[in-house]
PDB file of C-alpha atoms in Angstrom:
ATOM      1  CA  MET A   1      -1.755 -60.618 -33.929  1.00 98.00           C
ATOM      2  CA  PRO A   2      -2.228 -59.237 -30.397  1.00 97.00           C
ATOM      3  CA  GLY A   3      -5.163 -60.040 -28.149  1.00 96.00           C
ATOM      4  CA  GLY A   4      -7.385 -63.070 -27.907  1.00 96.00           C
ATOM      5  CA  ASP A   5     -10.545 -62.186 -29.854  1.00 97.00           C
ATOM      6  CA  ALA A   6     -10.603 -64.245 -33.069  1.00 98.00           C
ATOM      7  CA  ARG A   7     -13.463 -62.273 -34.631  1.00 98.00           C
ATOM      8  CA  GLU A   8     -11.804 -58.913 -33.982  1.00 97.00           C
ATOM      9  CA  ALA A   9      -8.508 -60.161 -35.430  1.00 98.00           C
ATOM     10  CA  ALA A  10     -10.221 -61.516 -38.542  1.00 98.00           C
ATOM     11  CA  ARG A  11     -12.147 -58.267 -38.976  1.00 97.00           C
ATOM     12  CA  THR A  12      -8.923 -56.247 -38.708  1.00 97.00           C
ATOM     13  CA  VAL A  13      -6.982 -58.389 -41.153  1.00 97.00           C
ATOM     14  CA  THR A  14      -9.664 -58.655 -43.804  1.00 97.00           C
ATOM     15  CA  GLY A  15     -10.510 -54.965 -43.510  1.00 96.00           C
ATOM     16  CA  SER A  16      -6.898 -53.806 -43.745  1.00 95.00           C
ATOM     17  CA  LEU A  17      -5.633 -56.212 -46.413  1.00 95.00           C
ATOM     18  CA  GLU A  18      -8.293 -56.438 -49.072  1.00 91.00           C
ATOM     19  CA  THR A  19      -6.142 -58.297 -51.621  1.00 92.00           C
ATOM     20  CA  PHE A  20      -3.978 -60.514 -49.389  1.00 95.00           C
ATOM     21  CA  PRO A  21      -5.685 -61.326 -46.054  1.00 97.00           C
ATOM     22  CA  TYR A  22      -4.449 -64.083 -43.782  1.00 98.00           C
ATOM     23  CA  LEU A  23      -5.583 -66.401 -41.002  1.00 98.00           C
ATOM     24  CA  PRO A  24      -4.549 -64.616 -37.785  1.00 98.00           C
ATOM     25  CA  GLU A  25      -2.672 -66.334 -34.956  1.00 98.00           C
ATOM     26  CA  LEU A  26      -3.358 -65.144 -31.394  1.00 98.00           C
ATOM     27  CA  PRO A  27      -0.623 -66.529 -29.099  1.00 97.00           C
ATOM     28  CA  ALA A  28      -1.732 -64.378 -26.135  1.00 97.00           C
ATOM     29  CA  ARG A  29      -4.422 -66.985 -25.457  1.00 97.00           C
ATOM     30  CA  GLY A  30      -1.730 -69.325 -24.136  1.00 96.00           C
ATOM     31  CA  PRO A  31      -0.378 -72.821 -24.894  1.00 95.00           C
ATOM     32  CA  GLY A  32      -2.005 -74.233 -28.000  1.00 97.00           C
ATOM     33  CA  ALA A  33      -2.376 -70.787 -29.548  1.00 97.00           C
ATOM     34  CA  ASP A  34       1.406 -70.288 -29.692  1.00 97.00           C
ATOM     35  CA  MET A  35       2.992 -71.147 -33.023  1.00 97.00           C
ATOM     36  CA  ILE A  36       4.477 -74.485 -31.911  1.00 98.00           C
ATOM     37  CA  GLY A  37       1.339 -75.707 -30.172  1.00 97.00           C
ATOM     38  CA  ARG A  38      -0.880 -74.485 -32.997  1.00 98.00           C
ATOM     39  CA  THR A  39       1.091 -76.482 -35.565  1.00 98.00           C
ATOM     40  CA  ALA A  40       1.350 -79.485 -33.239  1.00 98.00           C
ATOM     41  CA  GLY A  41      -2.450 -79.507 -33.279  1.00 98.00           C
ATOM     42  CA  LEU A  42      -2.364 -79.983 -37.067  1.00 98.00           C
ATOM     43  CA  LEU A  43      -0.129 -83.073 -36.944  1.00 98.00           C
ATOM     44  CA  VAL A  44      -1.559 -86.453 -37.938  1.00 97.00           C
ATOM     45  CA  GLU A  45      -0.930 -89.411 -35.583  1.00 96.00           C
ATOM     46  CA  VAL A  46       1.683 -87.371 -33.702  1.00 97.00           C
ATOM     47  CA  TYR A  47       0.595 -85.533 -30.563  1.00 97.00           C
ATOM     48  CA  ALA A  48       2.182 -83.157 -28.089  1.00 97.00           C
ATOM     49  CA  HIS A  49       1.582 -81.796 -24.610  1.00 97.00           C
ATOM     50  CA  VAL A  50       3.054 -78.967 -22.559  1.00 97.00           C
ATOM     51  CA  GLU A  51       5.876 -79.584 -20.100  1.00 96.00           C
ATOM     52  CA  PRO A  52       7.647 -76.879 -18.050  1.00 94.00           C
ATOM     53  CA  SER A  53      10.450 -77.021 -20.631  1.00 94.00           C
ATOM     54  CA  GLY A  54       8.127 -76.703 -23.633  1.00 95.00           C
ATOM     55  CA  TRP A  55       6.120 -78.922 -25.977  1.00 97.00           C
ATOM     56  CA  ARG A  56       6.821 -82.667 -25.791  1.00 98.00           C
ATOM     57  CA  ILE A  57       5.676 -85.461 -28.099  1.00 97.00           C
ATOM     58  CA  SER A  58       2.927 -87.670 -26.597  1.00 95.00           C
ATOM     59  CA  ASP A  59       1.482 -91.114 -27.242  1.00 90.00           C
ATOM     60  CA  ARG A  60      -2.088 -89.855 -27.524  1.00 94.00           C
ATOM     61  CA  PRO A  61      -4.006 -86.587 -27.828  1.00 94.00           C
ATOM     62  CA  GLY A  62      -4.626 -84.818 -24.530  1.00 94.00           C
ATOM     63  CA  ARG A  63      -5.991 -81.564 -23.198  1.00 96.00           C
ATOM     64  CA  ASP A  64      -3.324 -79.446 -24.894  1.00 97.00           C
ATOM     65  CA  THR A  65      -3.980 -80.996 -28.312  1.00 96.00           C
ATOM     66  CA  ARG A  66      -7.726 -80.512 -27.907  1.00 96.00           C
ATOM     67  CA  ARG A  67      -7.203 -76.885 -26.900  1.00 97.00           C
ATOM     68  CA  ALA A  68      -4.989 -76.204 -29.931  1.00 98.00           C
ATOM     69  CA  ARG A  69      -7.531 -77.735 -32.298  1.00 98.00           C
ATOM     70  CA  SER A  70     -10.406 -75.864 -30.671  1.00 97.00           C
ATOM     71  CA  TRP A  71      -8.680 -72.517 -31.087  1.00 97.00           C
ATOM     72  CA  MET A  72      -7.803 -73.288 -34.684  1.00 98.00           C
ATOM     73  CA  GLY A  73     -11.461 -74.062 -35.323  1.00 98.00           C
ATOM     74  CA  GLU A  74     -12.479 -70.786 -33.695  1.00 98.00           C
ATOM     75  CA  ASP A  75      -9.992 -68.872 -35.867  1.00 98.00           C
ATOM     76  CA  LEU A  76     -11.206 -70.569 -39.040  1.00 98.00           C
ATOM     77  CA  ASP A  77     -14.847 -69.855 -38.145  1.00 98.00           C
ATOM     78  CA  ALA A  78     -14.002 -66.167 -37.723  1.00 98.00           C
ATOM     79  CA  LEU A  79     -12.058 -66.032 -40.977  1.00 98.00           C
ATOM     80  CA  GLU A  80     -14.908 -67.734 -42.836  1.00 98.00           C
ATOM     81  CA  GLU A  81     -17.360 -65.163 -41.462  1.00 97.00           C
ATOM     82  CA  PHE A  82     -15.334 -62.205 -42.726  1.00 97.00           C
ATOM     83  CA  THR A  83     -14.359 -63.641 -46.119  1.00 97.00           C
ATOM     84  CA  GLN A  84     -17.827 -64.365 -47.523  1.00 95.00           C
ATOM     85  CA  GLY A  85     -17.607 -63.897 -51.300  1.00 94.00           C
ATOM     86  CA  TYR A  86     -13.853 -63.277 -51.206  1.00 96.00           C
ATOM     87  CA  ALA A  87     -11.783 -64.368 -54.197  1.00 96.00           C
ATOM     88  CA  GLY A  88      -8.010 -64.111 -54.248  1.00 96.00           C
ATOM     89  CA  ASP A  89      -4.905 -65.049 -52.302  1.00 97.00           C
ATOM     90  CA  LEU A  90      -5.336 -66.015 -48.642  1.00 98.00           C
ATOM     91  CA  LYS A  91      -2.301 -66.743 -46.469  1.00 98.00           C
ATOM     92  CA  ILE A  92      -2.245 -69.422 -43.808  1.00 98.00           C
ATOM     93  CA  SER A  93       0.761 -70.222 -41.635  1.00 98.00           C
ATOM     94  CA  ALA A  94       2.313 -73.226 -39.940  1.00 98.00           C
ATOM     95  CA  VAL A  95       5.682 -73.867 -38.372  1.00 98.00           C
ATOM     96  CA  GLY A  96       8.086 -75.494 -40.824  1.00 98.00           C
ATOM     97  CA  PRO A  97       9.565 -78.958 -40.197  1.00 98.00           C
ATOM     98  CA  TRP A  98      12.973 -77.790 -38.952  1.00 98.00           C
ATOM     99  CA  THR A  99      11.808 -75.198 -36.442  1.00 98.00           C
ATOM    100  CA  LEU A 100       9.240 -77.756 -35.299  1.00 98.00           C
ATOM    101  CA  ALA A 101      11.935 -80.427 -34.881  1.00 98.00           C
ATOM    102  CA  ALA A 102      14.097 -77.954 -32.951  1.00 98.00           C
ATOM    103  CA  ALA A 103      11.234 -77.030 -30.607  1.00 98.00           C
ATOM    104  CA  LEU A 104       9.382 -80.307 -29.992  1.00 98.00           C
ATOM    105  CA  GLU A 105      10.933 -82.573 -27.355  1.00 97.00           C
ATOM    106  CA  LEU A 106      11.157 -86.342 -27.486  1.00 97.00           C
ATOM    107  CA  ARG A 107      10.186 -88.329 -24.403  1.00 93.00           C
ATOM    108  CA  ASN A 108      13.773 -88.086 -23.111  1.00 93.00           C
ATOM    109  CA  GLY A 109      13.594 -84.289 -23.172  1.00 94.00           C
ATOM    110  CA  GLU A 110      15.929 -83.814 -26.137  1.00 96.00           C
ATOM    111  CA  ALA A 111      14.769 -82.003 -29.260  1.00 97.00           C
ATOM    112  CA  ALA A 112      13.313 -84.153 -32.019  1.00 98.00           C
ATOM    113  CA  LEU A 113      16.109 -82.644 -34.106  1.00 98.00           C
ATOM    114  CA  SER A 114      18.514 -85.048 -32.384  1.00 97.00           C
ATOM    115  CA  ASP A 115      16.831 -88.071 -34.013  1.00 97.00           C
ATOM    116  CA  PRO A 116      16.809 -88.275 -37.854  1.00 97.00           C
ATOM    117  CA  GLY A 117      13.955 -90.797 -37.750  1.00 97.00           C
ATOM    118  CA  ALA A 118      11.864 -88.488 -35.590  1.00 97.00           C
ATOM    119  CA  CYS A 119      12.548 -85.645 -38.039  1.00 98.00           C
ATOM    120  CA  ARG A 120      11.303 -87.764 -40.929  1.00 98.00           C
ATOM    121  CA  ASP A 121       8.183 -88.769 -38.990  1.00 97.00           C
ATOM    122  CA  LEU A 122       7.462 -85.153 -38.077  1.00 98.00           C
ATOM    123  CA  THR A 123       7.782 -84.027 -41.687  1.00 98.00           C
ATOM    124  CA  ALA A 124       5.458 -86.784 -42.899  1.00 98.00           C
ATOM    125  CA  SER A 125       2.908 -86.020 -40.162  1.00 98.00           C
ATOM    126  CA  LEU A 126       3.069 -82.299 -40.914  1.00 98.00           C
ATOM    127  CA  ALA A 127       2.573 -82.973 -44.617  1.00 98.00           C
ATOM    128  CA  GLU A 128      -0.624 -84.923 -43.933  1.00 98.00           C
ATOM    129  CA  GLY A 129      -1.862 -82.311 -41.490  1.00 98.00           C
ATOM    130  CA  LEU A 130      -1.245 -79.473 -43.927  1.00 98.00           C
ATOM    131  CA  ARG A 131      -3.002 -81.361 -46.715  1.00 98.00           C
ATOM    132  CA  ALA A 132      -6.141 -81.563 -44.547  1.00 98.00           C
ATOM    133  CA  HIS A 133      -5.781 -77.956 -43.350  1.00 98.00           C
ATOM    134  CA  LEU A 134      -5.528 -76.611 -46.906  1.00 98.00           C
ATOM    135  CA  ALA A 135      -8.599 -78.609 -47.913  1.00 97.00           C
ATOM    136  CA  ASP A 136     -10.532 -77.181 -44.941  1.00 97.00           C
ATOM    137  CA  VAL A 137      -9.577 -73.610 -45.864  1.00 97.00           C
ATOM    138  CA  ARG A 138     -10.629 -74.187 -49.479  1.00 96.00           C
ATOM    139  CA  HIS A 139     -13.975 -75.586 -48.288  1.00 97.00           C
ATOM    140  CA  ARG A 140     -14.608 -72.618 -45.996  1.00 97.00           C
ATOM    141  CA  VAL A 141     -13.488 -69.920 -48.454  1.00 97.00           C
ATOM    142  CA  PRO A 142     -14.194 -71.408 -51.896  1.00 96.00           C
ATOM    143  CA  GLY A 143     -12.967 -68.393 -53.856  1.00 95.00           C
ATOM    144  CA  ALA A 144      -9.610 -68.240 -52.109  1.00 96.00           C
ATOM    145  CA  ARG A 145      -6.251 -69.454 -53.343  1.00 96.00           C
ATOM    146  CA  PRO A 146      -4.399 -70.524 -50.175  1.00 97.00           C
ATOM    147  CA  VAL A 147      -0.794 -69.394 -49.844  1.00 98.00           C
ATOM    148  CA  LEU A 148       1.061 -71.524 -47.301  1.00 98.00           C
ATOM    149  CA  GLN A 149       3.652 -69.778 -45.148  1.00 98.00           C
ATOM    150  CA  LEU A 150       6.089 -72.050 -43.319  1.00 98.00           C
ATOM    151  CA  ASP A 151       7.580 -70.242 -40.331  1.00 98.00           C
ATOM    152  CA  GLU A 152      11.226 -71.262 -39.962  1.00 98.00           C
ATOM    153  CA  PRO A 153      12.943 -68.876 -37.502  1.00 97.00           C
ATOM    154  CA  SER A 154      15.290 -71.703 -36.405  1.00 98.00           C
ATOM    155  CA  LEU A 155      16.262 -72.812 -39.913  1.00 98.00           C
ATOM    156  CA  THR A 156      19.663 -71.102 -40.027  1.00 97.00           C
ATOM    157  CA  ALA A 157      20.519 -72.331 -36.511  1.00 98.00           C
ATOM    158  CA  VAL A 158      19.634 -75.901 -37.588  1.00 98.00           C
ATOM    159  CA  LEU A 159      21.909 -75.607 -40.621  1.00 98.00           C
ATOM    160  CA  GLN A 160      24.754 -74.179 -38.549  1.00 97.00           C
ATOM    161  CA  GLY A 161      24.494 -76.597 -35.610  1.00 97.00           C
ATOM    162  CA  ARG A 162      23.456 -73.940 -33.090  1.00 97.00           C
ATOM    163  CA  ILE A 163      20.393 -75.602 -31.526  1.00 97.00           C
ATOM    164  CA  LYS A 164      21.195 -76.282 -27.867  1.00 95.00           C
ATOM    165  CA  SER A 165      20.712 -79.651 -26.203  1.00 93.00           C
ATOM    166  CA  ALA A 166      18.414 -80.102 -23.197  1.00 91.00           C
ATOM    167  CA  SER A 167      21.336 -79.587 -20.808  1.00 87.00           C
ATOM    168  CA  GLY A 168      22.374 -76.394 -22.555  1.00 87.00           C
ATOM    169  CA  TYR A 169      26.027 -77.469 -22.441  1.00 90.00           C
ATOM    170  CA  ARG A 170      26.282 -78.613 -26.040  1.00 94.00           C
ATOM    171  CA  THR A 171      24.548 -78.140 -29.380  1.00 96.00           C
ATOM    172  CA  HIS A 172      22.958 -80.605 -31.750  1.00 96.00           C
ATOM    173  CA  ARG A 173      24.918 -81.486 -34.853  1.00 96.00           C
ATOM    174  CA  ALA A 174      24.169 -79.433 -37.952  1.00 97.00           C
ATOM    175  CA  VAL A 175      21.685 -81.133 -40.268  1.00 98.00           C
ATOM    176  CA  ASP A 176      22.937 -81.819 -43.780  1.00 98.00           C
ATOM    177  CA  ARG A 177      21.720 -79.155 -46.200  1.00 98.00           C
ATOM    178  CA  ALA A 178      20.437 -81.764 -48.646  1.00 98.00           C
ATOM    179  CA  VAL A 179      18.275 -83.307 -45.891  1.00 98.00           C
ATOM    180  CA  VAL A 180      16.909 -79.901 -44.895  1.00 98.00           C
ATOM    181  CA  GLU A 181      16.178 -79.041 -48.499  1.00 98.00           C
ATOM    182  CA  GLY A 182      14.515 -82.409 -49.137  1.00 98.00           C
ATOM    183  CA  ALA A 183      12.056 -82.044 -46.252  1.00 98.00           C
ATOM    184  CA  LEU A 184      11.070 -78.569 -47.385  1.00 98.00           C
ATOM    185  CA  ARG A 185      10.695 -79.785 -50.953  1.00 98.00           C
ATOM    186  CA  ASP A 186       8.326 -82.537 -49.757  1.00 98.00           C
ATOM    187  CA  LEU A 187       6.063 -79.938 -48.144  1.00 98.00           C
ATOM    188  CA  VAL A 188       6.222 -77.686 -51.197  1.00 98.00           C
ATOM    189  CA  ALA A 189       5.022 -80.673 -53.242  1.00 98.00           C
ATOM    190  CA  VAL A 190       2.115 -81.356 -50.865  1.00 97.00           C
ATOM    191  CA  ALA A 191       1.027 -77.723 -51.021  1.00 98.00           C
ATOM    192  CA  GLY A 192       1.494 -77.721 -54.787  1.00 97.00           C
ATOM    193  CA  ASP A 193      -0.898 -80.660 -55.094  1.00 96.00           C
ATOM    194  CA  ALA A 194      -3.465 -78.440 -53.358  1.00 94.00           C
ATOM    195  CA  GLY A 195      -2.677 -75.514 -55.678  1.00 95.00           C
ATOM    196  CA  ALA A 196      -1.025 -73.529 -52.905  1.00 98.00           C
ATOM    197  CA  PRO A 197       2.280 -71.708 -53.413  1.00 98.00           C
ATOM    198  CA  VAL A 198       4.676 -71.820 -50.449  1.00 98.00           C
ATOM    199  CA  VAL A 199       6.445 -68.941 -48.715  1.00 98.00           C
ATOM    200  CA  VAL A 200       9.102 -69.583 -46.078  1.00 98.00           C
ATOM    201  CA  HIS A 201       9.384 -66.957 -43.354  1.00 98.00           C
ATOM    202  CA  SER A 202      12.479 -66.439 -41.218  1.00 96.00           C
ATOM    203  CA  CYS A 203      13.053 -63.350 -39.096  1.00 91.00           C
ATOM    204  CA  ALA A 204      16.586 -64.546 -38.197  1.00 93.00           C
ATOM    205  CA  PRO A 205      19.856 -63.360 -39.754  1.00 94.00           C
ATOM    206  CA  GLU A 206      21.464 -65.228 -42.681  1.00 95.00           C
ATOM    207  CA  VAL A 207      18.351 -66.553 -44.390  1.00 96.00           C
ATOM    208  CA  PRO A 208      19.439 -69.359 -46.799  1.00 97.00           C
ATOM    209  CA  PHE A 209      17.868 -67.883 -49.929  1.00 97.00           C
ATOM    210  CA  ALA A 210      19.607 -70.262 -52.358  1.00 96.00           C
ATOM    211  CA  LEU A 211      18.560 -73.391 -50.453  1.00 97.00           C
ATOM    212  CA  LEU A 212      14.964 -72.213 -50.281  1.00 98.00           C
ATOM    213  CA  ARG A 213      14.929 -71.523 -54.009  1.00 97.00           C
ATOM    214  CA  ARG A 214      16.207 -75.051 -54.704  1.00 96.00           C
ATOM    215  CA  ALA A 215      13.472 -76.433 -52.457  1.00 98.00           C
ATOM    216  CA  GLY A 216      10.937 -74.828 -54.808  1.00 97.00           C
ATOM    217  CA  VAL A 217       9.413 -72.123 -52.624  1.00 98.00           C
ATOM    218  CA  THR A 218       7.540 -69.335 -54.376  1.00 98.00           C
ATOM    219  CA  GLY A 219       8.532 -66.624 -51.911  1.00 98.00           C
ATOM    220  CA  VAL A 220      10.839 -65.832 -48.999  1.00 98.00           C
ATOM    221  CA  SER A 221       9.697 -63.641 -46.111  1.00 98.00           C
ATOM    222  CA  PHE A 222      12.404 -61.977 -44.005  1.00 97.00           C
ATOM    223  CA  ASP A 223      13.318 -59.043 -41.772  1.00 97.00           C
ATOM    224  CA  PHE A 224      14.781 -56.528 -44.210  1.00 97.00           C
ATOM    225  CA  GLY A 225      16.720 -54.833 -41.417  1.00 95.00           C
ATOM    226  CA  LEU A 226      18.823 -57.981 -40.833  1.00 96.00           C
ATOM    227  CA  LEU A 227      20.163 -58.193 -44.395  1.00 94.00           C
ATOM    228  CA  THR A 228      23.902 -57.880 -44.956  1.00 92.00           C
ATOM    229  CA  GLU A 229      25.942 -57.532 -48.130  1.00 90.00           C
ATOM    230  CA  ARG A 230      26.565 -61.301 -48.018  1.00 90.00           C
ATOM    231  CA  GLU A 231      22.917 -61.971 -48.868  1.00 92.00           C
ATOM    232  CA  GLU A 232      22.626 -59.465 -51.699  1.00 92.00           C
ATOM    233  CA  GLU A 233      23.888 -61.685 -54.508  1.00 92.00           C
ATOM    234  CA  ALA A 234      21.531 -64.480 -53.432  1.00 94.00           C
ATOM    235  CA  ILE A 235      18.641 -62.022 -53.346  1.00 95.00           C
ATOM    236  CA  GLY A 236      19.435 -60.799 -56.848  1.00 94.00           C
ATOM    237  CA  GLU A 237      19.523 -64.382 -58.141  1.00 95.00           C
ATOM    238  CA  ALA A 238      16.249 -65.136 -56.356  1.00 95.00           C
ATOM    239  CA  VAL A 239      14.473 -62.159 -57.929  1.00 95.00           C
ATOM    240  CA  GLU A 240      15.807 -62.971 -61.396  1.00 94.00           C
ATOM    241  CA  GLY A 241      14.629 -66.558 -60.878  1.00 94.00           C
ATOM    242  CA  GLY A 242      11.087 -65.389 -60.147  1.00 95.00           C
ATOM    243  CA  THR A 243      11.075 -65.691 -56.344  1.00 97.00           C
ATOM    244  CA  THR A 244       8.802 -63.228 -54.561  1.00 97.00           C
ATOM    245  CA  LEU A 245      10.349 -61.301 -51.666  1.00 98.00           C
ATOM    246  CA  LEU A 246       8.151 -60.528 -48.673  1.00 98.00           C
ATOM    247  CA  ALA A 247      10.241 -57.708 -47.240  1.00 97.00           C
ATOM    248  CA  GLY A 248       9.718 -56.994 -43.558  1.00 97.00           C
ATOM    249  CA  VAL A 249      10.251 -53.229 -43.451  1.00 97.00           C
ATOM    250  CA  VAL A 250       7.565 -52.115 -40.966  1.00 97.00           C
ATOM    251  CA  PRO A 251       8.439 -52.581 -37.250  1.00 96.00           C
ATOM    252  CA  GLY A 252       6.419 -55.278 -35.503  1.00 96.00           C
ATOM    253  CA  VAL A 253       6.230 -53.498 -32.141  1.00 96.00           C
ATOM    254  CA  ASP A 254       4.841 -50.114 -31.122  1.00 96.00           C
ATOM    255  CA  GLY A 255       6.849 -47.114 -32.191  1.00 94.00           C
ATOM    256  CA  PRO A 256       6.824 -44.215 -34.625  1.00 94.00           C
ATOM    257  CA  LEU A 257       6.305 -45.049 -38.295  1.00 94.00           C
ATOM    258  CA  SER A 258       8.069 -43.160 -41.061  1.00 89.00           C
ATOM    259  CA  ASP A 259       6.190 -41.967 -44.100  1.00 93.00           C
ATOM    260  CA  PRO A 260       5.237 -44.858 -46.441  1.00 94.00           C
ATOM    261  CA  ALA A 261       7.868 -43.918 -49.043  1.00 94.00           C
ATOM    262  CA  GLY A 262      10.532 -43.843 -46.344  1.00 94.00           C
ATOM    263  CA  SER A 263       9.645 -47.372 -45.214  1.00 95.00           C
ATOM    264  CA  VAL A 264      10.520 -48.807 -48.627  1.00 95.00           C
ATOM    265  CA  MET A 265      13.475 -46.561 -49.390  1.00 95.00           C
ATOM    266  CA  GLY A 266      15.889 -49.365 -48.478  1.00 95.00           C
ATOM    267  CA  VAL A 267      14.174 -51.707 -50.944  1.00 96.00           C
ATOM    268  CA  ARG A 268      14.544 -49.173 -53.760  1.00 95.00           C
ATOM    269  CA  THR A 269      18.209 -48.651 -52.838  1.00 95.00           C
ATOM    270  CA  LEU A 270      18.874 -52.406 -52.860  1.00 95.00           C
ATOM    271  CA  TRP A 271      17.233 -52.703 -56.284  1.00 95.00           C
ATOM    272  CA  ARG A 272      19.508 -50.030 -57.718  1.00 94.00           C
ATOM    273  CA  ARG A 273      22.591 -51.584 -56.137  1.00 93.00           C
ATOM    274  CA  LEU A 274      21.752 -54.969 -57.650  1.00 93.00           C
ATOM    275  CA  GLY A 275      21.085 -53.453 -61.063  1.00 93.00           C
ATOM    276  CA  LEU A 276      17.532 -54.788 -61.140  1.00 93.00           C
ATOM    277  CA  SER A 277      14.842 -53.111 -63.196  1.00 91.00           C
ATOM    278  CA  PRO A 278      12.689 -50.768 -61.059  1.00 91.00           C
ATOM    279  CA  GLY A 279       9.709 -51.949 -63.060  1.00 89.00           C
ATOM    280  CA  THR A 280       9.919 -55.370 -61.409  1.00 91.00           C
ATOM    281  CA  LEU A 281       9.520 -54.014 -57.870  1.00 92.00           C
ATOM    282  CA  ALA A 282       5.737 -54.162 -57.710  1.00 87.00           C
ATOM    283  CA  GLU A 283       5.577 -57.750 -58.962  1.00 91.00           C
ATOM    284  CA  SER A 284       8.586 -59.011 -56.972  1.00 96.00           C
ATOM    285  CA  VAL A 285       8.087 -57.435 -53.532  1.00 97.00           C
ATOM    286  CA  VAL A 286       5.352 -57.709 -50.911  1.00 97.00           C
ATOM    287  CA  VAL A 287       5.642 -55.188 -48.061  1.00 97.00           C
ATOM    288  CA  THR A 288       5.166 -56.745 -44.604  1.00 97.00           C
ATOM    289  CA  PRO A 289       5.889 -56.155 -40.918  1.00 97.00           C
ATOM    290  CA  SER A 290       9.409 -57.252 -39.939  1.00 95.00           C
ATOM    291  CA  CYS A 291       7.978 -60.189 -37.974  1.00 93.00           C
ATOM    292  CA  GLY A 292       4.729 -60.991 -36.188  1.00 94.00           C
ATOM    293  CA  LEU A 293       2.591 -58.316 -34.538  1.00 97.00           C
ATOM    294  CA  ALA A 294       1.723 -60.309 -31.404  1.00 96.00           C
ATOM    295  CA  GLY A 295       3.926 -58.060 -29.251  1.00 96.00           C
ATOM    296  CA  ALA A 296       2.244 -54.880 -30.476  1.00 97.00           C
ATOM    297  CA  SER A 297      -0.815 -53.103 -29.153  1.00 97.00           C
ATOM    298  CA  PRO A 298      -4.046 -53.715 -31.104  1.00 96.00           C
ATOM    299  CA  ALA A 299      -4.073 -50.080 -32.236  1.00 97.00           C
ATOM    300  CA  TYR A 300      -0.507 -50.275 -33.518  1.00 97.00           C
ATOM    301  CA  ALA A 301      -1.183 -53.604 -35.266  1.00 97.00           C
ATOM    302  CA  ARG A 302      -4.022 -51.992 -37.236  1.00 97.00           C
ATOM    303  CA  LYS A 303      -1.830 -48.999 -38.024  1.00 97.00           C
ATOM    304  CA  ALA A 304       1.071 -51.220 -39.143  1.00 97.00           C
ATOM    305  CA  LEU A 305      -1.090 -53.217 -41.561  1.00 97.00           C
ATOM    306  CA  ALA A 306      -2.521 -50.049 -43.098  1.00 97.00           C
ATOM    307  CA  HIS A 307       1.013 -48.651 -43.343  1.00 97.00           C
ATOM    308  CA  CYS A 308       2.166 -51.756 -45.244  1.00 97.00           C
ATOM    309  CA  VAL A 309      -0.576 -51.177 -47.817  1.00 97.00           C
ATOM    310  CA  ARG A 310       0.371 -47.521 -48.275  1.00 96.00           C
ATOM    311  CA  ALA A 311       4.091 -48.358 -48.501  1.00 96.00           C
ATOM    312  CA  ALA A 312       3.377 -50.999 -51.148  1.00 96.00           C
ATOM    313  CA  ARG A 313       1.396 -48.467 -53.186  1.00 95.00           C
ATOM    314  CA  SER A 314       4.315 -46.059 -52.913  1.00 94.00           C
ATOM    315  CA  LEU A 315       6.690 -48.735 -54.189  1.00 92.00           C
ATOM    316  CA  ALA A 316       4.420 -49.537 -57.125  1.00 92.00           C
ATOM    317  CA  ASP A 317       3.657 -45.914 -58.038  1.00 92.00           C
ATOM    318  CA  ASN A 318       7.234 -44.628 -57.668  1.00 87.00           C
ATOM    319  CA  PRO A 319       9.641 -47.535 -58.247  1.00 82.00           C
ATOM    320  CA  GLU A 320      12.527 -45.157 -58.978  1.00 78.00           C
TER     321      GLU A 320
END
């Protein structure tokens, strides 16, 4: 979300999305509120600090870790205030293990992705941190069922060996798909123990739908505008297998919005092309912005969330 006021963001989200609110992220506040720093603050016995090149793993918690944890606490306080008596799904987000490994630097400046042992340690630390985070959310909002979203914009690049080295002259070797899948499955299991379904979000092209299904995720969130015919068969299999699609059809930056029915026209067209029953649309699709709204104006962010609700109603009321 745009801006830096946690209470205003929580008020907007809970007021606009009565049946599926979420814990807002406010990266405009600076390092520690950005998605990498925010998740680094959740890690257990792994710490990170800011270098000119980005976030780097540290031996001990420092100012940047304390700042990230303080802002998370502020965000949770605001969410708790505006969800008194709420019962239902509540989405929280963290960076997934592979985008985290691609973004966090080791002490030598290379990405943690370059070291399989560091990747395993990061996944284990993230699992413990998420277990505690989910418990905290449940304590603060007792009626909520947390839904954990793992943000993995770098996942496809990790699988294809396109993450650049520190020098920029080469790329890190592609990670084996079974290893990628295994780490995600471990986090799905941790969330499952806490009763939280997992959604993986990627706003990059070529989302690996089949791999994510095998890892056990409940839903896949993606930018609908980046789909190609190559993904359609995998999407059809995912829907038939019970996977929820969080379709990013509403632009995440300021601009004109079409009518609600027009925003989901592409989803209806895809359904017909795949031969799926229109009656499954409402239960299989969640309408979302194409990616985060941090680059939008506050007024547009409010408008976009309200538009998502209206577009979802249109999809449910007129699936044909």
